[in-house]
XYZ file of N, CA, C and O in Angstrom:
876
model
N -28.362 3.587 8.126
C -27.037 3.562 8.771
C -26.219 4.457 7.978
O -26.000 4.339 6.816
N -25.298 5.381 8.674
C -24.452 6.291 8.191
C -23.166 5.337 7.790
O -22.644 4.863 8.706
N -22.592 5.590 6.408
C -21.333 4.862 6.242
C -20.207 5.586 6.750
O -20.227 6.928 6.717
N -19.065 4.852 7.128
C -17.847 5.453 7.593
C -16.813 5.298 6.490
O -16.710 4.285 5.779
N -16.041 6.326 6.226
C -14.814 6.364 5.403
C -13.591 6.188 6.307
O -13.380 7.063 7.211
N -12.747 5.125 6.226
C -11.528 5.028 7.085
C -10.316 5.152 6.162
O -10.064 4.340 5.393
N -9.552 6.081 6.564
C -8.242 6.299 5.786
C -7.218 5.378 6.263
O -7.063 5.232 7.648
N -6.548 4.712 5.504
C -5.570 3.559 5.724
C -4.304 3.904 5.270
O -3.374 3.142 4.913
N -4.009 5.375 4.924
C -2.724 5.757 4.291
C -1.825 6.700 5.197
O -2.611 7.400 5.810
N -0.594 6.570 5.033
C 0.307 7.516 5.639
C 0.270 8.825 4.882
O 0.084 8.734 3.662
N 0.531 9.903 5.422
C 0.658 11.237 4.683
C 2.056 11.280 4.216
O 2.974 10.996 4.705
N 2.165 11.668 2.974
C 3.465 11.859 2.252
C 3.856 13.328 2.654
O 3.181 14.192 2.335
N 4.975 13.403 3.113
C 5.713 14.820 3.596
C 6.985 14.928 3.010
O 7.730 13.849 2.866
N 7.410 16.035 2.948
C 8.818 16.469 2.442
C 9.845 16.062 3.330
O 9.681 16.044 4.665
N 10.726 15.167 2.956
C 11.888 14.646 3.681
C 11.577 13.505 4.534
O 12.509 12.835 5.114
N 10.484 12.805 4.353
C 10.193 11.689 5.131
C 10.741 10.321 4.431
O 10.933 10.407 3.140
N 11.189 9.379 5.206
C 11.827 8.099 4.526
C 10.756 7.009 4.815
O 10.184 6.767 5.857
N 10.367 6.461 3.699
C 9.475 5.337 3.584
C 10.332 3.899 3.626
O 10.068 3.068 4.551
N 11.270 3.922 2.935
C 12.161 2.701 2.856
C 13.567 2.960 2.824
O 14.054 3.832 2.163
N 14.275 2.427 3.798
C 15.790 2.787 4.040
C 16.519 2.658 2.868
O 16.509 1.364 2.235
N 17.223 3.604 2.527
C 18.238 3.564 1.279
C 17.546 4.222 0.062
O 18.216 4.443 -0.816
N 16.217 4.506 0.070
C 15.593 5.242 -0.906
C 15.387 6.745 -0.562
O 15.253 6.966 0.520
N 15.569 7.756 -1.532
C 15.441 9.078 -1.126
C 14.040 9.447 -0.741
O 13.073 8.962 -1.069
N 14.165 10.365 0.212
C 12.871 11.038 0.647
C 12.232 11.990 -0.500
O 12.960 12.501 -1.301
N 10.998 12.136 -0.477
C 10.336 12.969 -1.366
C 10.761 14.636 -1.210
O 10.948 14.956 -0.027
N 10.925 15.313 -2.335
C 11.132 16.711 -2.066
C 9.850 17.376 -2.558
O 9.426 17.214 -3.804
N 9.210 18.067 -1.710
C 7.998 18.892 -2.004
C 8.180 20.395 -2.000
O 8.666 20.857 -0.922
N 7.911 20.988 -3.047
C 8.161 22.432 -3.042
C 7.294 23.189 -4.070
O 6.351 22.551 -4.603
N 7.453 24.472 -4.270
C 6.679 25.245 -5.060
C 7.159 25.122 -6.524
O 8.452 25.357 -6.634
N 6.319 24.889 -7.568
C 6.694 25.317 -8.859
C 6.284 26.612 -9.235
O 7.203 27.390 -9.781
N 5.213 27.017 -8.721
C 4.664 28.290 -9.036
C 4.147 28.863 -7.691
O 3.129 28.375 -7.219
N 4.709 29.612 -6.926
C 4.251 30.157 -5.570
C 3.005 30.964 -5.882
O 2.706 31.656 -6.914
N 2.171 31.250 -4.749
C 1.022 32.154 -4.800
C 1.560 33.612 -5.025
O 0.845 34.217 -5.970
N 2.638 33.957 -4.420
C 3.140 35.265 -4.766
C 3.562 35.456 -6.210
O 3.135 36.552 -6.703
N 4.214 34.569 -6.735
C 4.667 34.744 -8.120
C 3.520 34.710 -9.195
O 3.624 35.252 -10.130
N 2.472 33.802 -8.732
C 1.412 33.843 -9.647
C 0.509 35.006 -9.779
O -0.169 35.176 -10.827
N 0.633 35.925 -8.909
C -0.088 37.199 -8.872
C 0.145 37.993 -10.194
O -0.643 38.719 -10.608
N 1.307 37.807 -10.763
C 1.782 38.726 -11.929
C 1.134 38.043 -13.161
O 1.205 38.758 -14.188
N 0.522 36.923 -13.118
C -0.166 36.291 -14.249
C -1.659 36.558 -14.309
O -2.331 36.253 -15.241
N -2.191 36.987 -13.219
C -3.624 37.255 -13.208
C -4.150 38.539 -12.613
O -3.180 39.397 -12.173
N -5.411 38.799 -12.657
C -5.973 40.013 -12.174
C -5.776 40.210 -10.649
O -5.674 39.109 -9.977
N -5.897 41.435 -10.136
C -5.729 41.669 -8.749
C -6.597 40.911 -7.996
O -7.786 40.640 -8.253
N -6.180 40.120 -6.856
C -6.966 39.402 -6.161
C -7.172 38.121 -6.456
O -7.645 37.172 -5.727
N -6.466 37.604 -7.609
C -6.558 36.182 -8.057
C -5.043 35.570 -7.925
O -4.073 36.166 -8.395
N -5.096 34.501 -7.280
C -3.687 33.843 -7.140
C -3.993 32.280 -7.167
O -4.957 31.772 -6.791
N -2.876 31.523 -7.658
C -2.928 30.034 -7.497
C -1.594 29.584 -7.025
O -0.653 30.245 -7.022
N -1.571 28.230 -6.664
C -0.448 27.562 -6.195
C -0.250 26.318 -7.044
O -1.271 25.586 -7.256
N 0.894 26.116 -7.687
C 1.287 24.940 -8.459
C 2.535 24.225 -7.693
O 3.463 24.860 -7.678
N 2.148 23.153 -7.114
C 3.262 22.521 -6.342
C 4.150 21.517 -7.263
O 3.615 21.097 -8.412
N 5.258 21.170 -6.762
C 6.063 20.092 -7.331
C 6.597 19.110 -6.458
O 6.831 19.533 -5.211
N 6.605 17.928 -6.891
C 7.092 16.914 -6.018
C 8.136 16.003 -6.743
O 7.852 15.698 -7.927
N 9.142 15.574 -6.200
C 10.044 14.558 -6.700
C 10.262 13.494 -5.731
O 10.561 13.656 -4.509
N 9.960 12.231 -6.268
C 9.912 11.199 -5.302
C 10.288 9.948 -6.190
O 9.885 9.787 -7.191
N 10.617 8.872 -5.435
C 10.598 7.549 -5.923
C 9.209 7.037 -5.883
O 8.446 7.427 -4.978
N 8.960 5.900 -6.727
C 7.559 5.278 -6.636
C 7.173 4.861 -5.318
O 6.040 4.812 -4.837
N 8.118 4.153 -4.623
C 7.930 3.496 -3.341
C 7.868 4.535 -2.239
O 8.939 4.531 -1.519
N 6.802 5.280 -2.138
C 6.966 6.441 -1.153
C 5.405 6.402 -0.539
O 4.575 6.347 -1.148
N 5.541 6.363 0.733
C 4.199 6.493 1.646
C 3.486 4.969 1.483
O 4.249 4.006 1.347
N 2.249 5.123 1.461
C 1.496 3.812 1.293
C 1.382 3.564 -0.224
O 0.825 4.487 -0.961
N 1.898 2.545 -0.710
C 1.824 2.452 -2.064
C 1.410 1.180 -2.502
O 1.464 0.077 -1.843
N 1.006 0.887 -3.813
C 0.586 -0.345 -4.481
C 1.614 -0.725 -5.535
O 2.271 -0.041 -6.205
N 1.932 -2.111 -5.403
C 2.756 -2.843 -6.411
C 1.937 -3.480 -7.435
O 1.019 -4.289 -7.071
N 2.059 -3.084 -8.785
C 1.466 -3.937 -9.802
C 2.411 -5.006 -10.233
O 3.405 -5.058 -9.896
N 1.940 -5.999 -11.007
C 2.740 -7.004 -11.451
C 4.106 -6.571 -12.264
O 5.036 -7.100 -12.010
N 3.988 -5.309 -13.036
C 5.159 -4.821 -13.533
C 6.418 -4.531 -12.664
O 7.401 -4.569 -13.084
N 5.949 -4.237 -11.338
C 7.124 -3.924 -10.397
C 7.969 -5.198 -10.324
O 9.226 -5.020 -10.193
N 7.541 -6.259 -10.660
C 8.394 -7.591 -10.463
C 8.739 -8.137 -11.857
O 9.792 -8.752 -12.061
N 7.701 -8.091 -12.809
C 7.909 -8.798 -13.991
C 7.683 -7.771 -15.154
O 6.675 -7.103 -15.383
N 8.717 -7.678 -16.058
C 8.685 -6.627 -17.098
C 7.607 -6.903 -18.169
O 7.321 -5.939 -19.024
N 7.105 -8.143 -18.365
C 6.053 -8.413 -19.317
C 4.665 -8.401 -18.800
O 3.656 -8.918 -19.364
N 4.494 -7.966 -17.546
C 3.135 -7.894 -17.004
C 2.602 -6.544 -16.780
O 3.137 -5.429 -17.280
N 1.399 -6.500 -16.322
C 0.576 -5.257 -16.314
C 1.283 -4.225 -15.410
O 1.706 -4.400 -14.228
N 1.399 -3.038 -15.961
C 1.971 -1.836 -15.261
C 0.539 -1.103 -14.654
O -0.423 -1.576 -14.661
N 0.887 0.043 -13.976
C -0.146 0.784 -13.317
C -1.366 1.264 -14.215
O -2.435 1.198 -13.905
N -0.955 1.626 -15.495
C -1.904 1.942 -16.435
C -2.840 0.802 -16.865
O -3.896 1.054 -17.471
N -2.489 -0.333 -16.668
C -3.232 -1.435 -17.369
C -3.968 -2.326 -16.111
O -4.616 -3.309 -16.489
N -3.859 -1.761 -14.914
C -4.616 -2.399 -13.895
C -6.140 -2.316 -14.064
O -6.770 -1.337 -14.449
N -6.835 -3.471 -13.746
C -8.339 -3.447 -13.911
C -8.853 -2.923 -12.628
O -8.550 -3.270 -11.438
N -9.656 -1.835 -12.715
C -10.285 -1.150 -11.463
C -11.081 -2.183 -10.599
O -11.019 -1.995 -9.350
N -11.601 -3.237 -11.083
C -12.385 -4.072 -10.304
C -11.563 -5.006 -9.502
O -11.939 -5.861 -8.630
N -10.175 -4.850 -9.661
C -9.238 -5.641 -8.756
C -8.570 -4.735 -7.701
O -7.771 -5.249 -7.047
N -8.863 -3.470 -7.778
C -8.076 -2.569 -6.833
C -9.211 -1.525 -6.121
O -8.722 -0.644 -5.234
N -10.457 -1.574 -6.530
C -11.403 -0.564 -5.985
C -12.706 -1.331 -5.732
O -13.091 -2.312 -6.451
N -13.486 -0.846 -4.715
C -14.651 -1.364 -4.268
C -14.594 -2.927 -4.061
O -15.530 -3.703 -4.670
N -13.552 -3.290 -3.489
C -13.414 -4.777 -3.224
C -14.007 -5.194 -1.832
O -13.788 -4.553 -0.824
N -14.714 -6.266 -1.792
C -15.021 -6.880 -0.560
C -13.753 -7.254 0.134
O -12.712 -7.786 -0.611
N -13.714 -7.091 1.506
C -12.254 -7.230 1.975
C -12.486 -7.878 3.474
O -13.511 -7.896 4.106
N -11.424 -8.509 3.815
C -11.205 -9.074 5.245
C -9.859 -8.670 5.805
O -8.891 -8.329 5.198
N -9.893 -8.612 7.203
C -8.795 -8.099 7.836
C -8.237 -9.550 8.727
O -9.017 -10.207 9.208
N -6.947 -9.704 8.496
C -6.288 -10.906 9.359
C -5.363 -10.348 10.463
O -4.480 -9.505 10.136
N -5.646 -10.537 11.580
C -4.922 -9.919 12.711
C -3.950 -10.938 13.156
O -4.256 -12.001 13.571
N -2.708 -10.364 13.301
C -1.608 -11.345 13.593
C -1.002 -10.863 14.938
O -0.810 -9.719 15.360
N -0.658 -11.855 15.775
C -0.058 -11.631 17.055
C 1.365 -10.946 16.885
O 1.987 -11.298 15.811
N 1.566 -9.946 17.685
C 2.646 -9.122 17.524
C 4.041 -9.949 17.496
O 5.014 -9.449 16.975
N 4.040 -11.115 18.148
C 5.247 -11.993 18.221
C 5.227 -12.830 17.008
O 6.452 -13.406 16.698
N 4.386 -12.875 16.141
C 4.484 -13.606 14.935
C 5.156 -12.801 13.704
O 4.532 -12.201 12.962
N 6.482 -12.794 13.782
C 7.306 -12.163 12.787
C 6.965 -12.665 11.528
O 6.712 -11.950 10.460
N 7.154 -14.008 11.337
C 6.952 -14.707 10.069
C 5.491 -15.227 10.036
O 4.997 -15.982 10.766
N 4.695 -14.658 9.108
C 3.211 -14.784 8.979
C 3.011 -15.949 7.888
O 3.070 -15.697 6.756
N 2.733 -17.279 8.384
C 2.655 -18.365 7.501
C 1.069 -18.557 7.058
O 0.104 -17.897 7.483
N 0.905 -19.671 6.411
C -0.424 -19.950 5.802
C -1.453 -20.329 6.912
O -2.616 -20.106 6.703
N -0.962 -20.725 8.143
C -1.924 -21.104 9.110
C -2.877 -19.807 9.629
O -3.948 -20.069 10.221
N -2.248 -18.772 9.454
C -3.145 -17.500 9.679
C -4.253 -17.263 8.824
O -5.216 -16.424 9.113
N -4.284 -17.965 7.768
C -5.450 -17.606 6.648
C -6.310 -18.748 6.576
O -7.369 -18.493 5.796
N -5.853 -19.912 7.014
C -6.694 -21.139 6.750
C -8.153 -20.992 7.341
O -8.220 -20.534 8.490
N -8.980 -21.438 6.543
C -10.570 -21.256 7.011
C -11.129 -20.017 6.637
O -12.452 -19.850 6.774
N -10.480 -18.955 6.141
C -11.083 -17.799 5.602
C -11.536 -17.964 4.107
O -10.854 -18.562 3.397
N -12.551 -17.309 3.870
C -12.988 -17.194 2.476
C -12.422 -15.734 1.919
O -12.933 -14.816 2.136
N -11.380 -15.987 0.965
C -10.752 -14.807 0.437
C -10.863 -14.828 -1.063
O -10.316 -13.883 -1.639
N -11.740 -15.538 -1.641
C -11.851 -15.582 -3.117
C -12.520 -14.160 -3.512
O -13.530 -13.862 -3.093
N -11.808 -13.594 -4.502
C -12.298 -12.210 -5.044
C -12.071 -11.087 -3.996
O -12.640 -10.016 -4.351
N -11.437 -11.331 -2.909
C -11.342 -10.276 -2.007
C -9.941 -9.655 -1.764
O -9.020 -10.230 -2.253
N -9.994 -8.447 -1.133
C -8.626 -8.040 -0.641
C -8.496 -8.596 0.699
O -9.468 -8.591 1.673
N -7.246 -8.941 1.069
C -6.940 -9.490 2.302
C -5.948 -8.495 3.045
O -4.750 -8.156 2.398
N -6.252 -7.933 4.113
C -5.521 -6.919 4.789
C -4.860 -7.504 5.982
O -5.632 -7.938 6.945
N -3.494 -7.444 6.216
C -2.831 -8.128 7.183
C -2.477 -7.042 8.378
O -1.700 -6.183 8.052
N -3.070 -7.081 9.588
C -2.852 -6.093 10.546
C -1.846 -6.723 11.522
O -2.159 -7.595 12.244
N -0.634 -6.020 11.505
C 0.329 -6.443 12.311
C 0.646 -5.502 13.508
O 1.438 -5.648 14.346
N 0.047 -4.107 13.322
C 0.288 -2.979 14.065
C 1.876 -2.587 14.094
O 2.271 -1.764 14.878
N 2.520 -2.817 13.042
C 3.869 -2.379 12.832
C 3.858 -0.979 12.496
O 4.802 -0.270 12.678
N 2.712 -0.364 11.922
C 2.782 1.007 11.607
C 2.788 1.786 12.833
O 3.048 3.108 12.647
N 2.767 1.341 14.007
C 3.008 2.133 15.158
C 4.552 2.644 15.189
O 4.760 3.692 15.826
N 5.419 2.036 14.399
C 6.763 2.523 14.379
C 7.096 3.589 13.304
O 8.238 4.088 13.086
N 6.001 3.881 12.520
C 6.213 4.740 11.426
C 6.922 6.036 11.762
O 6.582 6.540 12.772
N 7.959 6.466 11.176
C 8.468 7.707 11.460
C 9.854 7.556 12.379
O 10.485 8.542 12.792
N 9.998 6.446 12.849
C 11.140 6.052 13.721
C 12.087 5.077 12.990
O 11.707 4.315 12.213
N 13.407 5.070 13.631
C 14.388 4.091 13.004
C 13.739 2.494 13.324
O 14.236 1.716 12.585
N 12.877 2.379 14.421
C 12.435 0.967 14.538
C 11.782 0.424 13.459
O 11.526 -0.784 13.221
N 11.117 1.414 12.660
C 10.214 0.811 11.522
C 11.006 0.085 10.472
O 10.371 -0.753 9.877
N 12.218 0.203 10.334
C 13.206 -0.418 9.354
C 13.753 -1.744 9.770
O 14.308 -2.347 8.822
N 13.569 -2.108 10.959
C 14.209 -3.395 11.379
C 13.340 -4.481 12.154
O 12.410 -3.827 12.948
N 13.313 -5.748 11.791
C 12.640 -6.754 12.539
C 11.098 -6.624 12.270
O 10.344 -7.154 13.124
N 10.687 -6.304 10.967
C 9.343 -6.151 10.647
C 8.541 -7.532 10.497
O 9.210 -8.404 10.134
N 7.255 -7.577 10.654
C 6.506 -8.835 10.313
C 6.452 -8.807 8.766
O 6.400 -7.902 7.935
N 6.326 -10.058 8.315
C 6.288 -10.316 6.851
C 5.524 -11.595 6.579
O 5.372 -12.476 7.527
N 5.116 -11.907 5.275
C 4.400 -13.121 4.976
C 5.558 -14.069 4.447
O 6.512 -13.748 3.886
N 5.184 -15.361 4.748
C 6.158 -16.375 4.118
C 5.589 -16.813 2.831
O 4.511 -16.508 2.352
N 6.473 -17.569 2.141
C 5.995 -17.968 0.761
C 4.751 -19.019 0.788
O 3.818 -18.759 -0.052
N 4.653 -19.841 1.819
C 3.415 -20.611 1.803
C 2.215 -19.905 2.002
O 1.137 -20.225 1.656
N 2.406 -18.749 2.785
C 1.211 -17.905 2.982
C 0.777 -17.302 1.579
O -0.508 -17.166 1.217
N 1.783 -16.883 0.804
C 1.467 -16.236 -0.439
C 0.843 -17.257 -1.342
O -0.134 -16.948 -2.182
N 1.287 -18.489 -1.341
C 0.836 -19.599 -2.133
C -0.653 -19.867 -1.836
O -1.555 -20.143 -2.659
N -0.891 -19.967 -0.523
C -2.295 -20.147 0.012
C -3.231 -19.042 -0.585
O -4.415 -19.274 -1.039
N -2.875 -17.736 -0.437
C -3.690 -16.550 -1.008
C -3.771 -16.756 -2.346
O -5.010 -16.511 -2.796
N -2.865 -17.000 -3.093
C -2.957 -17.126 -4.591
C -3.878 -18.338 -4.806
O -4.849 -18.039 -5.628
N -3.720 -19.431 -4.343
C -4.582 -20.574 -4.698
C -6.051 -20.499 -4.221
O -6.836 -21.177 -4.754
N -6.237 -19.743 -3.287
C -7.554 -19.462 -2.707
C -8.322 -18.353 -3.333
O -9.381 -17.874 -2.766
N -7.678 -17.528 -4.249
C -8.297 -16.499 -4.987
C -8.443 -15.090 -4.564
O -9.123 -14.339 -5.015
N -7.328 -14.738 -3.524
C -7.306 -13.407 -3.222
C -6.908 -12.530 -4.470
O -6.246 -12.947 -5.290
N -7.510 -11.255 -4.514
C -7.175 -10.425 -5.570
C -6.184 -9.194 -5.260
O -5.590 -8.644 -6.022
N -6.117 -9.041 -3.920
C -5.151 -7.971 -3.491
C -4.819 -8.237 -2.038
O -5.673 -8.760 -1.270
N -3.590 -8.003 -1.601
C -3.062 -8.290 -0.370
C -2.329 -6.973 0.129
O -1.463 -6.651 -0.497
N -2.819 -6.705 1.321
C -2.151 -5.425 1.881
C -1.473 -5.848 3.352
O -1.952 -6.779 3.981
N -0.683 -5.009 3.766
C -0.097 -5.179 5.085
C 0.436 -3.832 5.610
O 0.772 -2.953 4.762
N 0.302 -3.649 6.860
C 0.750 -2.394 7.459
C 2.135 -2.515 8.076
O 2.571 -1.971 9.139
N 2.957 -3.149 7.390
C 4.413 -3.335 7.737
C 5.371 -2.813 6.618
O 4.942 -2.286 5.706
N 6.753 -2.966 6.997
C 7.637 -2.396 6.163
C 7.966 -3.037 4.913
O 8.222 -2.274 3.847
N 7.578 -4.303 4.748
C 7.517 -5.084 3.458
C 6.816 -6.273 3.671
O 6.849 -6.783 4.768
N 6.190 -6.717 2.679
C 5.353 -7.935 2.804
C 6.192 -9.163 2.796
O 5.868 -10.274 3.077
N 7.519 -8.978 2.297
C 8.534 -10.049 2.146
C 9.612 -9.911 3.395
O 9.713 -8.901 3.841
N 10.189 -11.037 3.713
C 11.418 -10.989 4.476
C 12.523 -10.452 3.716
O 12.871 -10.996 2.585
N 13.217 -9.318 4.162
C 14.156 -8.595 3.470
C 15.659 -8.943 3.752
O 16.601 -8.410 3.344
N 15.651 -9.969 4.747
C 17.013 -10.383 5.278
C 17.887 -11.103 4.120
O 19.039 -11.181 4.334
N 17.220 -11.561 3.126
C 17.911 -12.231 1.981
C 17.536 -11.564 0.762
O 16.987 -10.549 0.672
N 18.060 -12.154 -0.477
C 17.836 -11.415 -1.642
C 16.624 -11.803 -2.446
O 16.275 -11.355 -3.475
N 15.953 -12.848 -1.939
C 14.736 -13.464 -2.603
C 13.452 -12.673 -2.224
O 13.521 -12.340 -0.901
N 12.627 -12.680 -2.902
C 11.324 -12.066 -2.487
C 10.189 -12.904 -2.986
O 9.282 -12.709 -3.854
N 10.056 -14.059 -2.420
C 8.932 -15.144 -2.772
C 7.617 -14.641 -2.629
O 6.698 -14.943 -3.535
N 7.178 -13.774 -1.701
C 5.880 -13.225 -1.708
C 5.518 -12.477 -2.880
O 4.374 -12.533 -3.426
N 6.339 -11.334 -3.064
C 6.114 -10.556 -4.270
C 6.120 -11.368 -5.494
O 5.303 -11.093 -6.323
N 6.906 -12.282 -5.649
C 6.991 -13.209 -6.899
C 5.806 -14.011 -7.049
O 5.136 -14.063 -8.129
N 5.265 -14.541 -5.932
C 4.099 -15.410 -5.988
C 2.917 -14.523 -6.283
O 2.060 -14.963 -7.284
N 2.582 -13.567 -5.586
C 1.458 -12.673 -5.797
C 1.472 -11.977 -7.018
O 0.395 -11.965 -7.743
N 2.472 -11.183 -7.371
C 2.502 -10.374 -8.495
C 2.433 -11.366 -9.826
O 2.039 -10.914 -10.896
N 3.040 -12.415 -9.655
C 3.042 -13.397 -10.711
C 1.666 -13.974 -11.038
O 1.452 -14.405 -12.181
N 0.741 -13.863 -10.129
C -0.574 -14.138 -10.345
C -1.547 -13.112 -10.485
O -2.885 -13.174 -10.343
N -1.071 -11.902 -10.638
C -1.754 -10.697 -11.011
C -2.597 -10.255 -9.667
O -3.620 -9.691 -9.731
N -1.935 -10.583 -8.619
C -2.493 -10.101 -7.281
C -1.782 -8.881 -6.867
O -0.552 -8.910 -6.642
N -2.462 -7.807 -6.738
C -1.610 -6.550 -6.428
C -1.221 -6.495 -5.015
O -2.007 -7.287 -4.059
N -0.316 -5.710 -4.549
C 0.139 -5.634 -3.202
C 0.104 -4.215 -2.755
O 0.550 -3.313 -3.455
N -0.278 -3.818 -1.474
C -0.394 -2.663 -0.816
C 0.485 -2.726 0.349
O 0.222 -3.508 1.386
N 1.603 -1.921 0.491
C 2.502 -1.936 1.610
C 2.531 -0.616 2.418
O 1.948 0.404 1.837
N 2.928 -0.621 3.616
C 2.973 0.548 4.507
C 1.683 0.991 4.720
O 1.426 2.331 4.726
N 0.669 0.243 5.108
C -0.667 0.754 5.452
C -0.684 1.158 6.713
O 0.360 1.021 7.649
N -1.728 1.794 7.205
C -2.016 2.151 8.815
C -3.292 2.154 8.991
O -4.243 2.140 8.042
N -3.736 2.284 10.182
C -5.109 2.378 10.627
C -5.871 1.001 10.594
O -7.239 1.113 10.770
N -5.446 -0.078 10.353
C -6.175 -1.271 10.274
C -6.814 -1.785 11.447
O -7.959 -2.430 11.410
N -6.364 -1.126 12.619
C -7.126 -1.412 13.968
C -8.531 -0.771 13.890
O -9.344 -1.136 14.751
N -8.792 0.231 12.988
C -10.101 0.871 13.000
C -11.077 0.049 12.229
O -12.261 0.376 12.173
N -10.710 -0.981 11.567
C -11.584 -1.911 10.696
C -12.152 -3.031 11.466
O -11.548 -3.608 12.343
N -13.396 -3.334 10.914
C -13.732 -4.752 11.495
C -13.216 -5.797 10.793
O -12.436 -5.597 9.723
N -13.347 -7.143 11.203
C -12.707 -8.244 10.393
C -13.205 -8.430 9.127
O -12.496 -9.020 8.263
N -14.389 -8.091 8.829
C -15.086 -8.108 7.425
C -16.218 -7.262 7.455
O -16.538 -6.320 8.211
N -16.926 -7.341 6.180
C -18.070 -6.369 6.130
C -17.781 -5.007 5.695
O -18.509 -4.056 5.955
N -16.744 -4.821 4.999
C -16.440 -3.594 4.403
C -15.804 -3.561 3.031
O -15.548 -4.696 2.585
N -15.807 -2.408 2.363
C -15.239 -2.433 0.928
C -13.940 -1.582 0.981
O -13.673 -0.757 1.777
N -12.947 -2.000 0.132
C -11.628 -1.590 0.143
C -11.303 -0.960 -1.181
O -11.479 -1.544 -2.284
N -10.580 0.128 -1.073
C -10.032 0.884 -2.250
C -8.547 1.301 -2.277
O -8.131 1.753 -1.223
N -7.720 1.015 -3.347
C -6.359 1.482 -3.441
C -6.046 1.788 -4.848
O -5.537 0.824 -5.405
N -6.312 2.807 -5.254
C -6.174 3.185 -6.679
C -4.898 4.260 -7.007
O -4.993 5.299 -6.384
N -4.028 3.669 -7.623
C -2.865 4.611 -7.992
C -3.190 5.445 -9.269
O -4.188 5.281 -9.984
N -2.261 6.491 -9.594
C -2.342 7.208 -10.791
C -2.129 6.305 -11.919
O -1.367 5.428 -11.790
N -2.732 6.567 -13.107
C -2.677 5.703 -14.371
C -1.400 6.094 -15.054
O -1.431 6.745 -16.065
N -0.279 5.417 -14.599
C 0.958 5.844 -15.298
C 1.423 4.670 -15.992
O 1.665 3.541 -15.688
N 1.832 4.977 -17.386
C 2.407 3.863 -18.259
C 3.859 3.759 -17.954
O 4.644 4.673 -17.751
N 4.241 2.396 -17.941
C 5.715 2.182 -17.784
C 6.218 2.183 -16.307
O 7.408 2.222 -16.102
N 5.345 2.232 -15.302
C 5.668 2.104 -13.904
C 4.942 1.040 -13.175
O 3.808 0.782 -13.560
N 5.568 0.479 -12.257
C 4.999 -0.568 -11.537
C 4.487 -0.409 -10.121
O 3.712 -1.136 -9.525
N 4.934 0.782 -9.552
C 4.493 1.106 -8.201
C 4.099 2.557 -8.172
O 4.795 3.441 -8.805
N 3.174 2.882 -7.154
C 2.939 4.291 -7.054
C 2.074 4.577 -5.723
O 1.456 3.536 -5.335
N 2.126 5.535 -5.014
C 1.418 5.875 -3.750
C -0.048 5.794 -4.107
O -0.540 6.101 -5.085
N -0.744 5.421 -3.156
C -2.226 5.301 -3.219
C -2.894 6.098 -2.060
O -2.173 6.234 -0.985
N -4.082 6.572 -2.038
C -4.940 6.884 -0.828
C -5.749 5.735 -0.467
O -6.874 5.505 -1.092
N -5.287 4.782 0.141
C -5.960 3.528 0.520
C -7.027 3.911 1.566
O -6.788 4.555 2.534
N -8.262 3.371 1.337
C -9.362 3.607 2.291
C -10.374 2.569 2.279
O -10.485 1.645 1.388
N -11.148 2.568 3.373
C -12.269 1.568 3.485
C -13.560 2.146 3.723
O -13.688 3.351 4.140
N -14.676 1.519 3.105
C -15.907 2.052 3.515
C -16.710 0.949 4.155
O -16.767 -0.173 3.832
N -17.207 1.477 5.463
C -17.968 0.634 6.286
C -19.460 1.135 6.275
O -19.651 2.210 6.614
N -20.317 0.148 6.068
C -21.782 0.559 5.795
C -22.638 -0.053 7.019
O -22.114 -1.058 7.551
């Protein structure tokens, strides 16, 4: 049987807004193809691009350092907790804005990535994306922690309710060394289980968050 590779990431583009209030990425030439020709023999040219962006851009992963200063940053993440993970998808009714622990009960999540499919990514690129998104509740995060999940992803604007100043889901999961992947897309293309999941950021010291090319392998 031929395996399928399913892309679960948004494309990072110049000027796009991922999170309201944070600056959009600036993507430009550091060395254009035309300018490069003066450095090489005739017929040889290269492009070197430049990007300026905040870490929370596109589909990104939160490491524990994002929340806790004495915890693992991007450079310290164990690959076996962010790559080649057995995974499950939890599909949530569109009306369930607050996703509590009842959506996860009965699932075997130990050692797995848990991906929450809300279909909120359908709003990506519009103002609707920033308001009224689906999120996990604290009791959901506690259940996932206590039942052994190693990564939790969501195709929504934030895994937490942002209407207040607390972030109990980030605090609970990252405090237990459970990474978070936000702003996912394409979860409707996945089966409920029976696939492997990857979300590997660049190995950067002293940073807690970075974009990933999240994808799944279905065999």
